[in-house]
Short mmCIF file of C-alpha atoms in Angstrom, two decimals:
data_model
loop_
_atom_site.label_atom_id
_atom_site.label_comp_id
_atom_site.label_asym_id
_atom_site.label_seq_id
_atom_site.Cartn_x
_atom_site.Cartn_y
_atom_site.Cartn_z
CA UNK A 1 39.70 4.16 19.95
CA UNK A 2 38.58 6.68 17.66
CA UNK A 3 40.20 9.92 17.20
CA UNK A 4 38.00 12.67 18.56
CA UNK A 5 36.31 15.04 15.73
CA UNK A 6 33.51 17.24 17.71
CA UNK A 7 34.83 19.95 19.90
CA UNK A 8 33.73 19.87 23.17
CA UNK A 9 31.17 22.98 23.70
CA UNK A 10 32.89 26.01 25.48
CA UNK A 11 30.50 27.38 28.59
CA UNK A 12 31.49 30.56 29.39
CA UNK A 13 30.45 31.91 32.50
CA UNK A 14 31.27 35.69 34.03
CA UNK A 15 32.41 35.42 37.87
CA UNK A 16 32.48 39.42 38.51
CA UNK A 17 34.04 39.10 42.39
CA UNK A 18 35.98 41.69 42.64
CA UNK A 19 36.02 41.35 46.89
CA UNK A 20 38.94 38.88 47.48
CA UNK A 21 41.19 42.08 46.49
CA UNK A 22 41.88 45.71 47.67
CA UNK A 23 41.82 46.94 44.21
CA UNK A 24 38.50 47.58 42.71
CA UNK A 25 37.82 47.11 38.95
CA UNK A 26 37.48 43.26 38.49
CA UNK A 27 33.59 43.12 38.90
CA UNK A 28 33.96 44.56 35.12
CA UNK A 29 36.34 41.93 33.52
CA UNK A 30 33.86 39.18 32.59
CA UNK A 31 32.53 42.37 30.47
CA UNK A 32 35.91 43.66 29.39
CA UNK A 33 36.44 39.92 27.46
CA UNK A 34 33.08 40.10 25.90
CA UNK A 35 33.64 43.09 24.28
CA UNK A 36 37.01 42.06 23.54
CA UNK A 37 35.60 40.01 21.42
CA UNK A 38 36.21 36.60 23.13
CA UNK A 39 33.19 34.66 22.13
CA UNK A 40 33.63 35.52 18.53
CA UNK A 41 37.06 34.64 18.48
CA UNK A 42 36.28 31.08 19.79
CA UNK A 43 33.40 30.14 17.23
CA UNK A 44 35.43 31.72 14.64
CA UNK A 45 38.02 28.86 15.31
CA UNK A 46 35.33 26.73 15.03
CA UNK A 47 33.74 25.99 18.09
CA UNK A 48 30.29 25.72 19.79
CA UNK A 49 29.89 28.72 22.59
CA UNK A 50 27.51 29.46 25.58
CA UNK A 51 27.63 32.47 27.12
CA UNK A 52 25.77 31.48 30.14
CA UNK A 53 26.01 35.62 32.04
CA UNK A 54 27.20 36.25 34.79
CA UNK A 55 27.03 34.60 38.14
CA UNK A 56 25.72 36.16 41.06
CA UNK A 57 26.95 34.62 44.74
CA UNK A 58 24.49 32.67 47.06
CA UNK A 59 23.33 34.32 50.53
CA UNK A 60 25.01 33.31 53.10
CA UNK A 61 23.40 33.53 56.86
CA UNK A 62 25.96 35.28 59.32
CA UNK A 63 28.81 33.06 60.07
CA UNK A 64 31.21 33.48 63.37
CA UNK A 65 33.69 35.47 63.07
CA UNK A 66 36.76 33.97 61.83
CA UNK A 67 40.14 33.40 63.29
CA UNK A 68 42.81 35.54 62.00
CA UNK A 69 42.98 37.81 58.84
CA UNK A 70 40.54 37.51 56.23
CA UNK A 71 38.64 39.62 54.72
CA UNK A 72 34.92 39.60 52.98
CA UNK A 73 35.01 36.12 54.10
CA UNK A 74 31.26 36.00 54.33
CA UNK A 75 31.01 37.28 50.88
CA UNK A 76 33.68 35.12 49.44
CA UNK A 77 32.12 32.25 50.75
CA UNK A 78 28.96 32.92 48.70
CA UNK A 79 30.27 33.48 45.33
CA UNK A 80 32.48 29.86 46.06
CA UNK A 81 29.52 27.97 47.03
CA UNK A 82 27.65 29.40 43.84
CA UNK A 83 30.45 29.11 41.58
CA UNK A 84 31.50 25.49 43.40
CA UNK A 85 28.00 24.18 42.17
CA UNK A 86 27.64 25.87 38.85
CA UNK A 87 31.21 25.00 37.45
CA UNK A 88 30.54 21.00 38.81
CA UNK A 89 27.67 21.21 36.61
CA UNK A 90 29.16 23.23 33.40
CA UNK A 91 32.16 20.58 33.45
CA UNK A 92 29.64 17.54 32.64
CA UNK A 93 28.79 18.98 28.84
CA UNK A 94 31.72 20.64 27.56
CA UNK A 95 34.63 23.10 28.26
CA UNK A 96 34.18 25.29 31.05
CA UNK A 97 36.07 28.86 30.72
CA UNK A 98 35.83 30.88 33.87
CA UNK A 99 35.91 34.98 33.11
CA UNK A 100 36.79 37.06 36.27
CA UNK A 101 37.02 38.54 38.85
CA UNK A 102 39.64 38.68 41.13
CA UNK A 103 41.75 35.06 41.61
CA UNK A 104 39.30 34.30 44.71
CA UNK A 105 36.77 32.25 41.94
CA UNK A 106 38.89 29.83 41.89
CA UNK A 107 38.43 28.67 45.03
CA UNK A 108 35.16 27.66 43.53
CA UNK A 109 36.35 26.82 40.05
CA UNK A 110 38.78 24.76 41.10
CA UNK A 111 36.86 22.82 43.76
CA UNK A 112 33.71 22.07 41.41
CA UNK A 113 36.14 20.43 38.27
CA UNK A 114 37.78 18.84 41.11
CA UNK A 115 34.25 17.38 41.74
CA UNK A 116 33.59 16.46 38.63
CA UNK A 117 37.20 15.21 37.78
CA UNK A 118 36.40 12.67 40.75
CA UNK A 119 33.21 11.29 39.23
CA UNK A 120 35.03 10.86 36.08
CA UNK A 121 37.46 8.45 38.08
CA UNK A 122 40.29 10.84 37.25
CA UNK A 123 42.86 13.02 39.22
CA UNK A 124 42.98 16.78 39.04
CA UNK A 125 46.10 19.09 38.03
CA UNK A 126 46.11 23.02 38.09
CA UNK A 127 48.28 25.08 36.30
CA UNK A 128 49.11 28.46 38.51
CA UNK A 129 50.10 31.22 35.83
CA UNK A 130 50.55 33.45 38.23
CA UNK A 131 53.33 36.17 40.14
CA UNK A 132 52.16 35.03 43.24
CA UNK A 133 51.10 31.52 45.11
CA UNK A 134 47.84 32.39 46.44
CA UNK A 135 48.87 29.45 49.53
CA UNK A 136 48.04 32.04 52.39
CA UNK A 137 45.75 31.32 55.26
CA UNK A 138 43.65 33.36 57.34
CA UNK A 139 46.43 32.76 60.48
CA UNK A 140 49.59 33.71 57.54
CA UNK A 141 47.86 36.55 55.48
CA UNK A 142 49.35 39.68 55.80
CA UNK A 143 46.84 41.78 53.82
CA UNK A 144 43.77 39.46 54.74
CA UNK A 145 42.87 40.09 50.89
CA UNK A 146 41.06 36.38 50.00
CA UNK A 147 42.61 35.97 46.43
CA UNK A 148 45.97 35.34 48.16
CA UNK A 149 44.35 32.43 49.79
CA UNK A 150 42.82 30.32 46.98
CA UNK A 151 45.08 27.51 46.36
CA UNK A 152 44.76 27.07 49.95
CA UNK A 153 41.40 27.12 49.74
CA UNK A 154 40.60 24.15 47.18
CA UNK A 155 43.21 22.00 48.46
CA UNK A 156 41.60 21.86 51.57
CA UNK A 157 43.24 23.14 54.05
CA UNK A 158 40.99 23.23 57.35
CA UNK A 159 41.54 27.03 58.22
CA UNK A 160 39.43 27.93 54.73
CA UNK A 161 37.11 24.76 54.97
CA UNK A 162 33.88 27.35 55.96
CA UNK A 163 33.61 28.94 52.66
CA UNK A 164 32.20 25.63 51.39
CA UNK A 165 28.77 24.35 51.86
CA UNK A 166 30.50 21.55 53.41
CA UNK A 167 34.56 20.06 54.06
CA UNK A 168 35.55 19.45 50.26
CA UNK A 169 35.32 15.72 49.53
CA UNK A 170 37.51 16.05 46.95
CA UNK A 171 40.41 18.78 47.30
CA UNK A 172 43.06 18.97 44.94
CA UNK A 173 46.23 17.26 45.82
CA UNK A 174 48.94 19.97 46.50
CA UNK A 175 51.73 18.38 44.69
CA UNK A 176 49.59 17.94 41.53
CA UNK A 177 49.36 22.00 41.52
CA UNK A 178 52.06 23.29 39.42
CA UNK A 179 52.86 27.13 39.54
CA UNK A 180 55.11 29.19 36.82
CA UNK A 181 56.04 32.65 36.65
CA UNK A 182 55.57 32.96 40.57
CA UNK A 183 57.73 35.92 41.42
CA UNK A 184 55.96 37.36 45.37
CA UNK A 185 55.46 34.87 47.94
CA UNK A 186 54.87 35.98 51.45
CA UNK A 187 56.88 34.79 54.06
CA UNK A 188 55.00 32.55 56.35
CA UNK A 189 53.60 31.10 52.90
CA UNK A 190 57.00 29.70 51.90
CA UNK A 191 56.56 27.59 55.24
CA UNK A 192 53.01 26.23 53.89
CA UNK A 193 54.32 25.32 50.48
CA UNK A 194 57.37 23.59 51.25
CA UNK A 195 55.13 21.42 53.79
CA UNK A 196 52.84 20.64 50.94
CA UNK A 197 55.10 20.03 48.25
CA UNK A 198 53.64 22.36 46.12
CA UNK A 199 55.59 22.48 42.26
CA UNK A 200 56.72 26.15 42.29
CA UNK A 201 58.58 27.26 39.16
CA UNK A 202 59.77 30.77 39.51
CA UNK A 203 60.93 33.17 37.33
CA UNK A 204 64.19 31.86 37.75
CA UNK A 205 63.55 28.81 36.79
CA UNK A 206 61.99 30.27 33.32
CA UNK A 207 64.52 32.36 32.85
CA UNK A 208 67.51 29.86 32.79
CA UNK A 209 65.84 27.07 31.11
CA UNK A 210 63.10 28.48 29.48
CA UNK A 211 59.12 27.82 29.84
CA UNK A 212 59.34 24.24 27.67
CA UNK A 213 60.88 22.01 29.87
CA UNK A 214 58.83 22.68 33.04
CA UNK A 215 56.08 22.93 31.27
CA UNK A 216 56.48 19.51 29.36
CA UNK A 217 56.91 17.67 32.60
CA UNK A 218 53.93 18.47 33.77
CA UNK A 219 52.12 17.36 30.82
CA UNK A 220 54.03 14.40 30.87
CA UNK A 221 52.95 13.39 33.81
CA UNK A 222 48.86 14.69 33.33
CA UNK A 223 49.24 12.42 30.29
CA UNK A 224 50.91 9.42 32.11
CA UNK A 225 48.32 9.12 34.91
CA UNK A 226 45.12 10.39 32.33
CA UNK A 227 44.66 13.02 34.51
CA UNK A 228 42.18 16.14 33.57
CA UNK A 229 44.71 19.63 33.79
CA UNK A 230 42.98 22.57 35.03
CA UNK A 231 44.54 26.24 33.92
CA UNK A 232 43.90 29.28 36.37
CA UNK A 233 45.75 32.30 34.47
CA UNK A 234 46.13 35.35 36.77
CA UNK A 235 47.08 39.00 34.80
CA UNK A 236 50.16 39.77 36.65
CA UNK A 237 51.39 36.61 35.50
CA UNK A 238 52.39 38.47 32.68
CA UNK A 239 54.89 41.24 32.75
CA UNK A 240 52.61 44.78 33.30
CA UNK A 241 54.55 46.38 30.33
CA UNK A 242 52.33 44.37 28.46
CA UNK A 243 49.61 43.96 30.99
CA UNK A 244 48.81 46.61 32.60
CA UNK A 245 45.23 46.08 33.46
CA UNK A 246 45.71 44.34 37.27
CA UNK A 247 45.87 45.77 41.26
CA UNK A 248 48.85 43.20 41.80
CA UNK A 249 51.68 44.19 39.55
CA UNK A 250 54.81 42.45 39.54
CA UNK A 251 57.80 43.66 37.64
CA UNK A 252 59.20 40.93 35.29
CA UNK A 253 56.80 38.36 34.03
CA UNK A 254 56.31 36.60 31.20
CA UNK A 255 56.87 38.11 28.03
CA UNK A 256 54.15 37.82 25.17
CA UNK A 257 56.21 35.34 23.62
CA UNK A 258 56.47 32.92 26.19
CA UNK A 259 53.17 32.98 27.33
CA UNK A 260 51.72 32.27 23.80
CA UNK A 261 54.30 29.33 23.63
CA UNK A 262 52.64 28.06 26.50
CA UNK A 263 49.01 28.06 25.17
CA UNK A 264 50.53 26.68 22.58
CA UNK A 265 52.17 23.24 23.89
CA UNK A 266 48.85 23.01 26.24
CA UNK A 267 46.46 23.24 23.20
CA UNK A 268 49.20 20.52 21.37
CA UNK A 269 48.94 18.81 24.75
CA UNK A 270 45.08 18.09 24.48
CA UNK A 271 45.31 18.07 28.33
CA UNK A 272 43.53 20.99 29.14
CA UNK A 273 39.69 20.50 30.31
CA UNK A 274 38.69 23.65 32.25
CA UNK A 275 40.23 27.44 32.17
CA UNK A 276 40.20 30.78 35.05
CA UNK A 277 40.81 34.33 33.41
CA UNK A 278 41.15 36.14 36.45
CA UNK A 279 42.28 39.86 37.53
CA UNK A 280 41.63 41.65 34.60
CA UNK A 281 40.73 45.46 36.14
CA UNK A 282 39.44 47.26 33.14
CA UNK A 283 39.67 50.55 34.69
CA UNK A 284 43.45 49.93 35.14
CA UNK A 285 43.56 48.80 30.92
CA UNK A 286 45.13 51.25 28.12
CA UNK A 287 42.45 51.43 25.74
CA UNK A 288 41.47 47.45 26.28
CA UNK A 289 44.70 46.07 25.50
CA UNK A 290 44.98 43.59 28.17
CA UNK A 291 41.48 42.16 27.36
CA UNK A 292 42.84 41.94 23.52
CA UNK A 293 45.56 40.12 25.13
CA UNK A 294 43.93 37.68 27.08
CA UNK A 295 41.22 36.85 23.80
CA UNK A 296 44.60 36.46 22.10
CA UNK A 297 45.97 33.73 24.68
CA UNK A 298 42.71 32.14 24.67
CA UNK A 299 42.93 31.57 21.46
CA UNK A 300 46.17 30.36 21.20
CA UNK A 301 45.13 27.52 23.78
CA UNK A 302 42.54 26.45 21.46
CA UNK A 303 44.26 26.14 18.75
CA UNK A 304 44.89 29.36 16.94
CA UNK A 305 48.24 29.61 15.59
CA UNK A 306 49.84 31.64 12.68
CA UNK A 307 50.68 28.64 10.67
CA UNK A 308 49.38 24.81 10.41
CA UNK A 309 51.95 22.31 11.47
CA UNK A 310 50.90 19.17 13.05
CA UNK A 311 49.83 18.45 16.35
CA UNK A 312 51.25 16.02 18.75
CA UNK A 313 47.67 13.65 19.44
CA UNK A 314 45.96 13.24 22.60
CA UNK A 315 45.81 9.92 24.34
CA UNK A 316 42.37 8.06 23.98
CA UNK A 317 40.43 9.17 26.73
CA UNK A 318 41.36 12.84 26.12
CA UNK A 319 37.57 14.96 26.92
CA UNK A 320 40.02 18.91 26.57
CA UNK A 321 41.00 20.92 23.77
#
């Protein structure tokens, strides 16, 4: 097969949901990374770009109330069905990049690649950059705040199934979700992820071997079964030192090194088909230096780096960056 030459376009696309969290801000993050300058750094690498606005959520008639602990649940559910449908069609023509908004888009994000991933005759992985899991339920939640609850969310459990148009045909596996840098889980959550064998690499684990080796074998195994690797990077993955700009700071995350290291091995990897920037909170930013930061990730996943040195080369049906 022929080695691929043509990019694939990028399709940006601002999700400004800011209700899935107590902290207000996010609505203004899609923003934030546009005037960051995160469009211009991507064509100046060389790429194609469409910035395709911001989405706005789908009415939703009044639902029955729901059991347990969740809050905006109506209004969550219409920005997933709207994002659900818009990133299922974005994924057909390119590289979708997802600019948020609080962590709650992916529960439509995730679920329309997922989609797409499935008509492609190929399995879905997610990458969680994240301090916490996100594997709450309305009946576990102890702050009923809906970006705790999206992992649950697209991999179907039954509890979130309502905020879709209808059951997901095609939820993502839980053991092909792979979290780093978690550092907060709740405690009735620890009982959910054990049961669904979610891969949970704390900050343990980074800290005594390092963010290579986990990292690797999950590419490893995206490449072995030429699977498409979805990457859902929350703010307070990072340490706030050099992040301040999120509601959900966690002391001790990654360091700026480490997380350019791992834009860098995905972007080597030529895995990575579909991207969430989620939680950036502007009006919680020093003078736009988290937005800088995340443009400066970004581009390190798509190939920026501060000298050449070869690349390792993607398999043959490789459609990511």
């Amino acid at each position: 097969m022929p080695e691929q030459t043509t990019p694939p376009t990028i399709h940006l696309l601002g999700v400004p949901v800011q209700e899935g969290t107590h902290e207000k801000g996010c609505l203004m993050g899609p923003d934030a990374l546009r005037t960051a300058g995160l469009l211009d750094t991507l064509e100046g690498l060389g790429f194609d770009c469409m910035d395709h606005g911001n989405l706005s959520p789908d009415p939703i008639p009044a639902m029955p109330p729901q059991k347990g602990n969740a809050l905006q649940f109506e209004t969550i559910a219409g920005w997933t069905r709207s994002l659900a449908q818009k990133a299922y069609e974005l994924a057909k023509s390119g590289f979708p990049l997802f600019m948020g908004g609080d962590h709650s888009l992916a529960m439509g994000s995730v679920a329309g690649i997922a989609r797409h991933a499935a008509d492609e005759g190929r399995e879905l992985f997610v990458l969680w950059l994240d301090a916490h899991t996100d594997f709450n339920t309305p009946l576990t939640s102890e702050s009923g705040n809906m970006h705790g609850m999206s992992v649950a969310a697209f991999c179907g459990l039954p509890e979130l199934s309502s905020l879709y148009a209808a059951p997901l045909d095609h939820p993502v596996n839980p053991a092909q979700v792979h979290m780093m840098g978690i550092r907060s889980i709740d405690r009735k959550e620890r009982d959910l992820l054990r049961r669904h064998h979610v891969k949970i690499n704390d900050m343990r684990v980074l800290d005594e071997m390092g963010v290579i080796r986990p990292l690797m074998e999950l590419i490893d195994e995206v490449k072995s079964r030429d699977a498409m690797l979805h990457v859902s990077l929350d703010v307070d993955f990072l340490d706030p030192e050099i992040a301040p700009a999120v509601g959900t700071t966690v002391p001790g995350g990654a360091t700026l090194r480490e997380a350019h290291l791992i834009m860098e091995l995905l972007h080597e990897s030529g895995c990575v088909t579909s991207l969430d920037l989620v939680e950036l909170n502007p009006f919680l930013d020093h003078r736009g230096k988290t937005a800088e930061l995340l443009t400066d990730l970004t581009a390190s996943l798509f190939g920026r780096t501060i000298f050449d040195r070869p690349t390792r080369r993607p398999g043959p049906r490789h459609r990511g960056i």
